[in-house]
Short mmCIF file of C-alpha atoms and ligand atoms in Angstrom, two decimals:
data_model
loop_
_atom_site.label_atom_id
_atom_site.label_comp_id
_atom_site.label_asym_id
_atom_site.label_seq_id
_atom_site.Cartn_x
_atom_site.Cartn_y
_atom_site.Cartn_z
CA UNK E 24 11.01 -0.94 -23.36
CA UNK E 25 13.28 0.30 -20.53
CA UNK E 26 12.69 2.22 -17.85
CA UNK E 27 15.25 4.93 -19.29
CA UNK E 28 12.82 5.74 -21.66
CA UNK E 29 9.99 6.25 -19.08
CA UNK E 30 9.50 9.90 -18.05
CA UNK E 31 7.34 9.04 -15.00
CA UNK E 32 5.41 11.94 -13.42
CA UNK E 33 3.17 9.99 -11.49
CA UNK E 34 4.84 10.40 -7.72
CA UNK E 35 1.24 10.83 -5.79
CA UNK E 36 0.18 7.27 -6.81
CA UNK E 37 4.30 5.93 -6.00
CA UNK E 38 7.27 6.32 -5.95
CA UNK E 39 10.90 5.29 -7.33
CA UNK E 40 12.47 3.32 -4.36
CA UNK E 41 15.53 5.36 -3.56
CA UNK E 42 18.72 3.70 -4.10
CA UNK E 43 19.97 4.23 -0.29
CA UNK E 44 16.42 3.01 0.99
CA UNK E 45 17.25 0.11 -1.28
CA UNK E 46 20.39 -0.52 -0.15
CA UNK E 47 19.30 -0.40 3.18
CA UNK E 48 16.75 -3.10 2.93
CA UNK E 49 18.63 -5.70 1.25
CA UNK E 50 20.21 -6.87 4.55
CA UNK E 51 17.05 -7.73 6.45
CA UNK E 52 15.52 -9.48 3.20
CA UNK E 53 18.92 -11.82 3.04
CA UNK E 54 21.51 -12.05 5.74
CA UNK E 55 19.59 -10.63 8.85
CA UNK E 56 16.52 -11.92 8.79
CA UNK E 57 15.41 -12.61 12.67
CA UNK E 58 12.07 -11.87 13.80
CA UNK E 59 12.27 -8.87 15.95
CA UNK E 60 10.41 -10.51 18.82
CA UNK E 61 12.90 -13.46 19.07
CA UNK E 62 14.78 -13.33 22.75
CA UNK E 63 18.28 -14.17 21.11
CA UNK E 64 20.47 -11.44 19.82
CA UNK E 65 19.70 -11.98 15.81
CA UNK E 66 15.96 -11.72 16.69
CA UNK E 67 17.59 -8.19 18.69
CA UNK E 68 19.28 -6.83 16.00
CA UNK E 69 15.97 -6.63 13.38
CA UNK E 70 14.40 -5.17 16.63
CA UNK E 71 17.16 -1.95 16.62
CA UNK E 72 16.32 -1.43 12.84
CA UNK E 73 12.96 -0.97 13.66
CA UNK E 74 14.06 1.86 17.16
CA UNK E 75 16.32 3.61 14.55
CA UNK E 76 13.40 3.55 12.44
CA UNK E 77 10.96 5.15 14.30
CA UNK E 78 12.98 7.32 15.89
CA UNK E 79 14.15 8.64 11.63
CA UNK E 80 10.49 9.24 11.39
CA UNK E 81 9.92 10.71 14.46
CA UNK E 82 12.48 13.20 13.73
CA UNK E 83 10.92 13.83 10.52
CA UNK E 84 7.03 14.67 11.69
CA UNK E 85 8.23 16.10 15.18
CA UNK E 86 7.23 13.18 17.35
CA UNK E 87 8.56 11.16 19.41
CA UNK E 88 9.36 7.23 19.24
CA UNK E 89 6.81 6.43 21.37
CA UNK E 90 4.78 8.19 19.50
CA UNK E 91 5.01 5.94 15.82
CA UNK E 92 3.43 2.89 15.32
CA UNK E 93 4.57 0.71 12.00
CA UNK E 94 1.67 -0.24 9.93
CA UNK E 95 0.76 -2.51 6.36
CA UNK E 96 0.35 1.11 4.80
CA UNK E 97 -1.61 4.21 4.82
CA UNK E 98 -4.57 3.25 4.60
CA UNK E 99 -4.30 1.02 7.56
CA UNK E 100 -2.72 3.89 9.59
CA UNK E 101 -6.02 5.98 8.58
CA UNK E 102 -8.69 3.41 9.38
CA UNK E 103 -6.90 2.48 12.58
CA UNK E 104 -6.92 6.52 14.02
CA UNK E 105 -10.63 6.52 13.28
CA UNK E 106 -11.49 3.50 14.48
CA UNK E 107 -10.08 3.86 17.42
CA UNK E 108 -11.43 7.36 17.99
CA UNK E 109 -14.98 5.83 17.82
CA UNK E 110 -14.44 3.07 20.04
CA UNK E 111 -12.38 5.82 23.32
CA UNK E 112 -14.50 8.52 22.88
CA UNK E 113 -17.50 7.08 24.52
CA UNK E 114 -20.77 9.06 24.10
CA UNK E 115 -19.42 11.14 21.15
CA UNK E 116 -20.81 9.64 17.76
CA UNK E 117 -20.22 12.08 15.11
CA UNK E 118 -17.80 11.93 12.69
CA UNK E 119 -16.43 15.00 10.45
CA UNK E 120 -14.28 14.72 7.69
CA UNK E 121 -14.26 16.36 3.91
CA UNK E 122 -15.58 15.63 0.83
CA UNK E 123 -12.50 15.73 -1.10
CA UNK E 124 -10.44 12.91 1.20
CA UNK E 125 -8.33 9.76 -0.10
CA UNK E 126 -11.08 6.57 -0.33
CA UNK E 127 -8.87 6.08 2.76
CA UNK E 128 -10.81 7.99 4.75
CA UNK E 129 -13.60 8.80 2.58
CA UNK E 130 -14.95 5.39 1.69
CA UNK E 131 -14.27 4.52 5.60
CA UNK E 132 -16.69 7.51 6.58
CA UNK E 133 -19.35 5.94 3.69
CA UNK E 134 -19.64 2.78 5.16
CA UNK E 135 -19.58 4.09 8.91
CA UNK E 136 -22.79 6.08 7.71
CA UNK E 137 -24.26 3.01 6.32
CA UNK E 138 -23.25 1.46 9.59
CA UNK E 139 -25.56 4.06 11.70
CA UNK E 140 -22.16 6.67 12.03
CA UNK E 141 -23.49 10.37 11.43
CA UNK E 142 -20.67 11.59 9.38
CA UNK E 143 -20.38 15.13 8.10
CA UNK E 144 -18.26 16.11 5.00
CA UNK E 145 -17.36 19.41 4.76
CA UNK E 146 -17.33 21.37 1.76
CA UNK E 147 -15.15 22.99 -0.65
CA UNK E 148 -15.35 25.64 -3.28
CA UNK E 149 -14.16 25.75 -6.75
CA UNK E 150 -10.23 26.05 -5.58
CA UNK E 151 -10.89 23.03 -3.46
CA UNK E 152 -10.59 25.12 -0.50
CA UNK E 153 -12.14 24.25 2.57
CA UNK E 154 -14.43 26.84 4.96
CA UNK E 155 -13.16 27.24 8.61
CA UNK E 156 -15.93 29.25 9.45
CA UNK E 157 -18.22 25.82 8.01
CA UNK E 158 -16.19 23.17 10.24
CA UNK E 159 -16.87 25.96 13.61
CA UNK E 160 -20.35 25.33 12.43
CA UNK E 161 -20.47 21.77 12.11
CA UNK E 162 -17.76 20.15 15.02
CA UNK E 163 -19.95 20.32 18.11
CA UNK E 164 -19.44 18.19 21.69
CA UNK E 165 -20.92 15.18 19.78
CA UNK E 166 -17.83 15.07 17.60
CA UNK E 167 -15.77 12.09 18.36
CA UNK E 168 -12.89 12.66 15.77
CA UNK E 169 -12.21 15.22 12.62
CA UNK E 170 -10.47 13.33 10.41
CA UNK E 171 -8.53 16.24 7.46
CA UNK E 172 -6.30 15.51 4.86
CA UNK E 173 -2.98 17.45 5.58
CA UNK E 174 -2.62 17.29 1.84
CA UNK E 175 -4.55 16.53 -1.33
CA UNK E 176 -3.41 13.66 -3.39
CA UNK E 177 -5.11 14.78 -6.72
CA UNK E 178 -5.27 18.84 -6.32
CA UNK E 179 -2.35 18.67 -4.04
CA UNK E 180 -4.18 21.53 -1.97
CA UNK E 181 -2.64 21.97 1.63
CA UNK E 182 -5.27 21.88 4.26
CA UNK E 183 -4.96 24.24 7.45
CA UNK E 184 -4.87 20.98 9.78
CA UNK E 185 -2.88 22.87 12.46
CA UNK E 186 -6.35 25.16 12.95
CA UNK E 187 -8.85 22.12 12.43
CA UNK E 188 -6.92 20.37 14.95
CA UNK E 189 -7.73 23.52 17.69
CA UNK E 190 -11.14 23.63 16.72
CA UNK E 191 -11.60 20.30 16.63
CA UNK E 192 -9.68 20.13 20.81
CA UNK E 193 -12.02 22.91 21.95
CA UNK E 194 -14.50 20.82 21.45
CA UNK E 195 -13.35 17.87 22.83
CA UNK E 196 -12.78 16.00 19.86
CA UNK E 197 -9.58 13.75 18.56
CA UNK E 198 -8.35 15.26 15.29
CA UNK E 199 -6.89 12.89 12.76
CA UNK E 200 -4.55 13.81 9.37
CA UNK E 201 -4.13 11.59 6.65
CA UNK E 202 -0.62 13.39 5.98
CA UNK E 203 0.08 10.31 2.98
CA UNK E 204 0.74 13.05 0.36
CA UNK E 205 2.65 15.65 2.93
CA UNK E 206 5.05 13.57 4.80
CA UNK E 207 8.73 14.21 2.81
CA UNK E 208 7.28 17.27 0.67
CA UNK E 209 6.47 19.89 3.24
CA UNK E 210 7.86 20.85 6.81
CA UNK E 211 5.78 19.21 9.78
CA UNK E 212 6.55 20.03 13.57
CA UNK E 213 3.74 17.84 15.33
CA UNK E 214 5.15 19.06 18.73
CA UNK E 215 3.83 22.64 17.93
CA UNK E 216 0.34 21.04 17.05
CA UNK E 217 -2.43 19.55 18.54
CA UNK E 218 -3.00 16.85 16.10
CA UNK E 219 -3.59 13.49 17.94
CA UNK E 220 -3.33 11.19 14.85
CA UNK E 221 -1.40 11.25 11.84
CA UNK E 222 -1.19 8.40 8.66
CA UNK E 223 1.90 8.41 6.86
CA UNK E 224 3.05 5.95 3.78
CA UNK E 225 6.39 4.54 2.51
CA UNK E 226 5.47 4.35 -1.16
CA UNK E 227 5.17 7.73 -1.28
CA UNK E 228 8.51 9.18 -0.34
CA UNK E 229 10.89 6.73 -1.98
CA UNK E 230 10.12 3.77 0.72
CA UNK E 231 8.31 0.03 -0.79
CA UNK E 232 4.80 -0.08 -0.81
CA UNK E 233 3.40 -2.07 1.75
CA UNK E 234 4.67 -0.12 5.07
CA UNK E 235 3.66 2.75 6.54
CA UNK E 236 3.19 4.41 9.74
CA UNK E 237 0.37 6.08 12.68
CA UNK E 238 1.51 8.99 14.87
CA UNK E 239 -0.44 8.19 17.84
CA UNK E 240 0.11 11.54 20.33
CA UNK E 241 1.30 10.64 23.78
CA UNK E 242 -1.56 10.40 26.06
CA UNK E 243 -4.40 10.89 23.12
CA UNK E 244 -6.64 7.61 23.91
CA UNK E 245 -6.29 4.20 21.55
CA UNK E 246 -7.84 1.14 20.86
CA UNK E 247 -5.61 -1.25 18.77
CA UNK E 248 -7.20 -2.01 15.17
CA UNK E 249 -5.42 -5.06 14.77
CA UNK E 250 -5.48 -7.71 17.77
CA UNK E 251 -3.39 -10.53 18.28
CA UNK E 252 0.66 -9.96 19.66
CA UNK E 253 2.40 -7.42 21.68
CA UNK E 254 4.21 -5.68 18.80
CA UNK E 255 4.39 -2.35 18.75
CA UNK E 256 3.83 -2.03 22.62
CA UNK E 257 0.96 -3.99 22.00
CA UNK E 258 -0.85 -1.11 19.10
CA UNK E 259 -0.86 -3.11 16.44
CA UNK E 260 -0.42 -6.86 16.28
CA UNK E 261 1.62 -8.53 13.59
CA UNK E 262 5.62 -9.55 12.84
CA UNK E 263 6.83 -6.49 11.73
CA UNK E 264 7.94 -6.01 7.93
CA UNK E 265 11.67 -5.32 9.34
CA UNK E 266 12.83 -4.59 5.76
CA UNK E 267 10.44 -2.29 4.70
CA UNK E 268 10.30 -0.31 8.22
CA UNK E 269 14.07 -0.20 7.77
CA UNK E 270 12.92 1.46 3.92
CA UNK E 271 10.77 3.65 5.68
CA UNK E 272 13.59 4.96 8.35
CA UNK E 273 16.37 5.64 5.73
CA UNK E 274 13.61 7.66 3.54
CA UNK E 275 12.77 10.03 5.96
CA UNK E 276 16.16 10.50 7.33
CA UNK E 277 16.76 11.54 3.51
CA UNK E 278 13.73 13.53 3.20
CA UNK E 279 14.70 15.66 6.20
CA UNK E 280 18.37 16.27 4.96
CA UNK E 281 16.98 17.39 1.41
CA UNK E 282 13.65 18.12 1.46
CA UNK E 283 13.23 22.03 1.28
CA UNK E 284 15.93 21.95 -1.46
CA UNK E 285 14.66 19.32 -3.23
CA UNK E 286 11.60 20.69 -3.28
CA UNK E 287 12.25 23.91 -4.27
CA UNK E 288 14.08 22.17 -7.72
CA UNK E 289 10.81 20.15 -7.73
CA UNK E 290 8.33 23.07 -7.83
CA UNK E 291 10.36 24.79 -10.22
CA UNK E 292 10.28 22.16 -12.64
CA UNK E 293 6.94 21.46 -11.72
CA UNK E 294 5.94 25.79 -12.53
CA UNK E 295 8.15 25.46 -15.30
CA UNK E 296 5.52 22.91 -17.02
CA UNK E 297 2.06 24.62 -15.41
CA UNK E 298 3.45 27.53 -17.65
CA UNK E 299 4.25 25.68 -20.70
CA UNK E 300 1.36 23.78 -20.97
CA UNK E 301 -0.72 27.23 -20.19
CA UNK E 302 0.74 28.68 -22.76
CA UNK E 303 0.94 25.96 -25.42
CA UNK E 304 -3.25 24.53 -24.76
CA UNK E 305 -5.94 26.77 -25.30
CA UNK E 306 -8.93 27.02 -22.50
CA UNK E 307 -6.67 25.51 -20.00
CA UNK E 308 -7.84 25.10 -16.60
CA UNK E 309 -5.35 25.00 -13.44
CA UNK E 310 -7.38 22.79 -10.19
CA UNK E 311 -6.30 23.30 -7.02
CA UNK E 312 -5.21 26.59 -4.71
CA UNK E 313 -2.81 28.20 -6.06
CA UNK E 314 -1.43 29.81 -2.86
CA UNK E 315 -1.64 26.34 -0.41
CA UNK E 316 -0.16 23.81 -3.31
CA UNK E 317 2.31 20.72 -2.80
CA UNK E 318 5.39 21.75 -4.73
CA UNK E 319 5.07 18.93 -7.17
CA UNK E 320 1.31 18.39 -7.89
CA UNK E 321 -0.14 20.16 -11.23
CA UNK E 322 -3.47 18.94 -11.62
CA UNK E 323 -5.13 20.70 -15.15
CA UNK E 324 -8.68 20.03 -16.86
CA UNK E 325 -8.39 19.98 -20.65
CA UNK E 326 -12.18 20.32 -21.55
CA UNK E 327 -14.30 18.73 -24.16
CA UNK E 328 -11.73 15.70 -24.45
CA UNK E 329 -11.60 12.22 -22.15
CA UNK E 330 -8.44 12.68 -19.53
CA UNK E 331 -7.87 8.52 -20.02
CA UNK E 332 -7.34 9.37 -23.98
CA UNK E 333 -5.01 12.17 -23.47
CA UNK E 334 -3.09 9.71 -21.21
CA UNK E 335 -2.71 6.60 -23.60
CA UNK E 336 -1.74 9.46 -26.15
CA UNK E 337 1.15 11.06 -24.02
CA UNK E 338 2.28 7.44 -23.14
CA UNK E 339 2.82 6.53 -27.06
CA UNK E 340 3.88 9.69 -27.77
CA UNK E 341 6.86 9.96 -25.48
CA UNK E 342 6.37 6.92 -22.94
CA UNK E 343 4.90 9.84 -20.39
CA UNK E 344 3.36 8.12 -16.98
CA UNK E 345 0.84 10.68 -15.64
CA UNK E 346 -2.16 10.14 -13.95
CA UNK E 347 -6.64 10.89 -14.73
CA UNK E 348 -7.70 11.47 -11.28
CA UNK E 349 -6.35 9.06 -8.99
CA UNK E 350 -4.83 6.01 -9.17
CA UNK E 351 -7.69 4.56 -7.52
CA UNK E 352 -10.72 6.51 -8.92
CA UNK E 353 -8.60 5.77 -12.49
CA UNK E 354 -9.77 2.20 -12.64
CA UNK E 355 -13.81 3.21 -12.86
CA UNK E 356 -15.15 4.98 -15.08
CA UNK E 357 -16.50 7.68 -12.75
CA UNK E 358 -15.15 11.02 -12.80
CA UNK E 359 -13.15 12.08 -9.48
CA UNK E 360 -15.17 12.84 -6.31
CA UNK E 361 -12.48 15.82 -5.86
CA UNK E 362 -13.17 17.55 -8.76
CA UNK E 363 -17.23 16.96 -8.69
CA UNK E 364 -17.03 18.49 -5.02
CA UNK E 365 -15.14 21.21 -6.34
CA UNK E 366 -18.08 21.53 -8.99
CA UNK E 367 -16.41 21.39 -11.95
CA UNK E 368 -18.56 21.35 -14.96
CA UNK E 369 -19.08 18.00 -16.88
CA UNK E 370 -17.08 19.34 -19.77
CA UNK E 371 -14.23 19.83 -17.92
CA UNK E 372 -14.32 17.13 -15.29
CA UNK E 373 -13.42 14.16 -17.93
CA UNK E 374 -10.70 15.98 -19.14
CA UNK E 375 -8.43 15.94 -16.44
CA UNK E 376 -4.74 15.08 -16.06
CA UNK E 377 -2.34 15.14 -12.89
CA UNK E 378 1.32 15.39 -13.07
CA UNK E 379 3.23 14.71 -10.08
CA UNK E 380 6.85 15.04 -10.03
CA UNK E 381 9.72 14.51 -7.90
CA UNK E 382 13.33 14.60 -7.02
CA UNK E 383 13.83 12.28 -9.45
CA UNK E 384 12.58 14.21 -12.65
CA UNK E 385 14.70 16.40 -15.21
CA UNK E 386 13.79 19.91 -16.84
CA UNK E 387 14.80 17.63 -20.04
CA UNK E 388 12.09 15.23 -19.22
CA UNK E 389 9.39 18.69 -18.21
CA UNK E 390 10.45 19.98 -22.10
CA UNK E 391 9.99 16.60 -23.62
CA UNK E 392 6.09 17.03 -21.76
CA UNK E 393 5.40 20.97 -22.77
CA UNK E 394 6.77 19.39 -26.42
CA UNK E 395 4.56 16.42 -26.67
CA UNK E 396 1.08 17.30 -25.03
CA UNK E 397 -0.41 20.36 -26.84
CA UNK E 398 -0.33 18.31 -30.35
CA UNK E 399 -2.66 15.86 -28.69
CA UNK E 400 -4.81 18.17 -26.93
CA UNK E 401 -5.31 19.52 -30.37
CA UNK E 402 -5.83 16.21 -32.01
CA UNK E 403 -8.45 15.07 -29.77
CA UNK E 404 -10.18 18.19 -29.60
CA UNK E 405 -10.32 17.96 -33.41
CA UNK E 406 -12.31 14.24 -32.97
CA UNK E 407 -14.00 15.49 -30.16
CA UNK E 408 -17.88 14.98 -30.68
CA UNK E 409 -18.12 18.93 -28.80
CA UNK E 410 -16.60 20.41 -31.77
CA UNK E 411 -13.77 21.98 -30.46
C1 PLP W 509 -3.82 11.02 0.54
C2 PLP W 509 -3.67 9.53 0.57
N1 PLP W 509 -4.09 8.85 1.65
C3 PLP W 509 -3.97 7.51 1.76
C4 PLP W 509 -3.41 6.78 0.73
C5 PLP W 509 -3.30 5.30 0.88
O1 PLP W 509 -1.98 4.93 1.15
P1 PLP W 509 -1.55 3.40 0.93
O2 PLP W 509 -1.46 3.20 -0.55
O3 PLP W 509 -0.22 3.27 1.60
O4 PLP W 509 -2.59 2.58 1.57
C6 PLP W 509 -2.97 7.44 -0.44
C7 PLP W 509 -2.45 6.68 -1.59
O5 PLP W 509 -2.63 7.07 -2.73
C8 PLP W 509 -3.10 8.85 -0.50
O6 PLP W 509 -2.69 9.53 -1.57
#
């Protein structure tokens, strides 16, 4: 097998490294390989890599160099914003975050709660929309942080963070975003916000895994998460992963030169199969908010069949990567916290299937999909012990 024949529409659990982030790596991996805290000017030039870097993403989110901190990934940049928010905000305990966030965040808040944390998680309703009139209710002057998902990596709902983030200041509290899903696929200006803390990840926009990155707003309190040297103006301790970080930089400086048109051929494509597959299944069901959707995320229940069945089927059918759930909920056998909070019913919750797309896909490779999954829906449903 080659990976010609792969039609991969999996982009929320990684992406395809981009052949200019590539190319942009390969120095610091052979030829320039200094450590960026070296005195001499080798050691120097891995150090600018990592200025033009930050100052790519900066440019990207609406921040400021200053303001980005290089980290081992996402979910590093995530526990570190809420960790430190517990430690500065003396005398504030509470914790409030959602019930539909990354295990990131959410299995962070769990074991804070175990830990003697009160932690709420805020609802959502059958379109995975959240409640602002709820989180008024619930962020009080005990708050410490709010911690919101800018975007949803298995609905791909967009959250209003911009509005948590003012509720969450006029009480006093830090607001946090885990923006991992939003970063590269829709327009951010953190200068217009009040956000204090923001997780971003390479893997997700065309960078390696393995690097990622923590807005940290100038003057918002922080205590480092990882101790030990003075890298990163002393935030986050650790040599810096110079070739990755130089991934990172070249992605978003390509993400912000192509991203609303890119993403406008992306949610075609990615509208283009939501109607096919519509059309083509019977009892289909589309999750997520329609109105407040990432342009590439089409997340569908097909009920009374198993969503890991309808996978292995599209895979031999036409080599088709998709995605039950999340990449990280896919490994157990438990249906996705997401779509429970949502309250799905148990006939539909097992039967669901997430496409993600991006710049990378064809409409060739969308037809090939509409072509090869309604056959299987139909098969299954034909073994399916519900009769259908
Ligand atoms: C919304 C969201 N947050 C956090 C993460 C974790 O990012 P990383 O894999 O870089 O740790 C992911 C990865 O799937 C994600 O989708």
């Amino acid at each position: 097998m080659s990976e010609q024949d792969i039609i991969y529409v999996d982009s929320n659990a990684t992406t395809l490294i981009a052949p200019e982030v590539y190319a942009a790596m390969t120095p610091y991996l052979t030829t320039w390989y200094g450590n960026p805290s070296s005195p001499h000017p080798f050691g120097s030039d891995a150090a600018e890599v990592i200025a033009d870097a930050r100052k790519s993403i900066g440019d990207l989110i609406g921040a400021d160099e200053d303001e980005i901190v290089f980290t081992s990934c996402g979910t590093e940049a995530d526990n570190t914003a809420i960790m430190s928010a517990l430690e500065t905000q003396k005398g504030r305990r509470r914790i409030v975050t959602t019930a539909v966030e990354h295990h990131a965040v959410f299995s962070l808040c769990h074991v804070l709660r175990k830990r003697g944390w009160p932690v709420d998680f805020l609802s959502v309703d059958k379109q995975g929309r959240l409640d602002l009139d709820e989180a008024r209710a619930v962020i009080n002057d005990e708050t410490a942080i709010v911690s919101v998902m800018w975007a949803n990596n298995e609905i791909g709902n967009i959250y209003p963070v911009v509005e948590l983030a003012e509720i969450a200041h006029a009480n006093g509290a830090l607001f946090h975003t885990d923006a991992v899903q939003a970063v590269g696929k829709v327009p951010i200006n953190l200068r217009e916000t009040k956000i204090d803390f923001l997780a971003l990840s390479g893997h997700k926009l065309h960078a390696p895994k393995g690097v990622g990155a923590l807005y940290v707003r100038r003057h918002t309190p922080f205590s480092s998460y990882l101790i030990g040297g003075g890298q990163e103006h002393g935030r986050r301790a650790g040599t810096e992963n110079v070739a990755s970080i130089a991934g990172l930089g070249k992605a978003a400086e390509l993400a912000k030169a192509h991203m609303i048109e890119e993403n406008t051929t992306v949610k075609a494509l990615r509208d283009k199969l939501e109607r096919g597959l519509v059309a083509a299944c019977p009892d289909p069901l589309v999750n997520g908010d329609p109105e407040h959707r990432l342009p590439n995320t089409l997340n569908m229940c097909f009920k009374y069949i198993e969503g890991e069945a309808i996978l292995l089927r599209m895979y031999d059918a036409a080599r088709i990567c998709a995605s039950s759930g999340s990449a990280c909920t896919s490994g157990s056998l438990e249906p996705s916290h997401v779509l429970r909070a949502m309250g799905l019913d148990y006939q539909a919750l097992h039967g669901s299937i997430r496409f993600s797309l991006s710049r990378y896909n064809t409409e060739a490779e969308i037809d090939a999909i509409i072509a090869a999954t309604p056959p299987i829906i139909k098969e299954l449903r034909r073994l399916s012990p519900y009769g259908h």
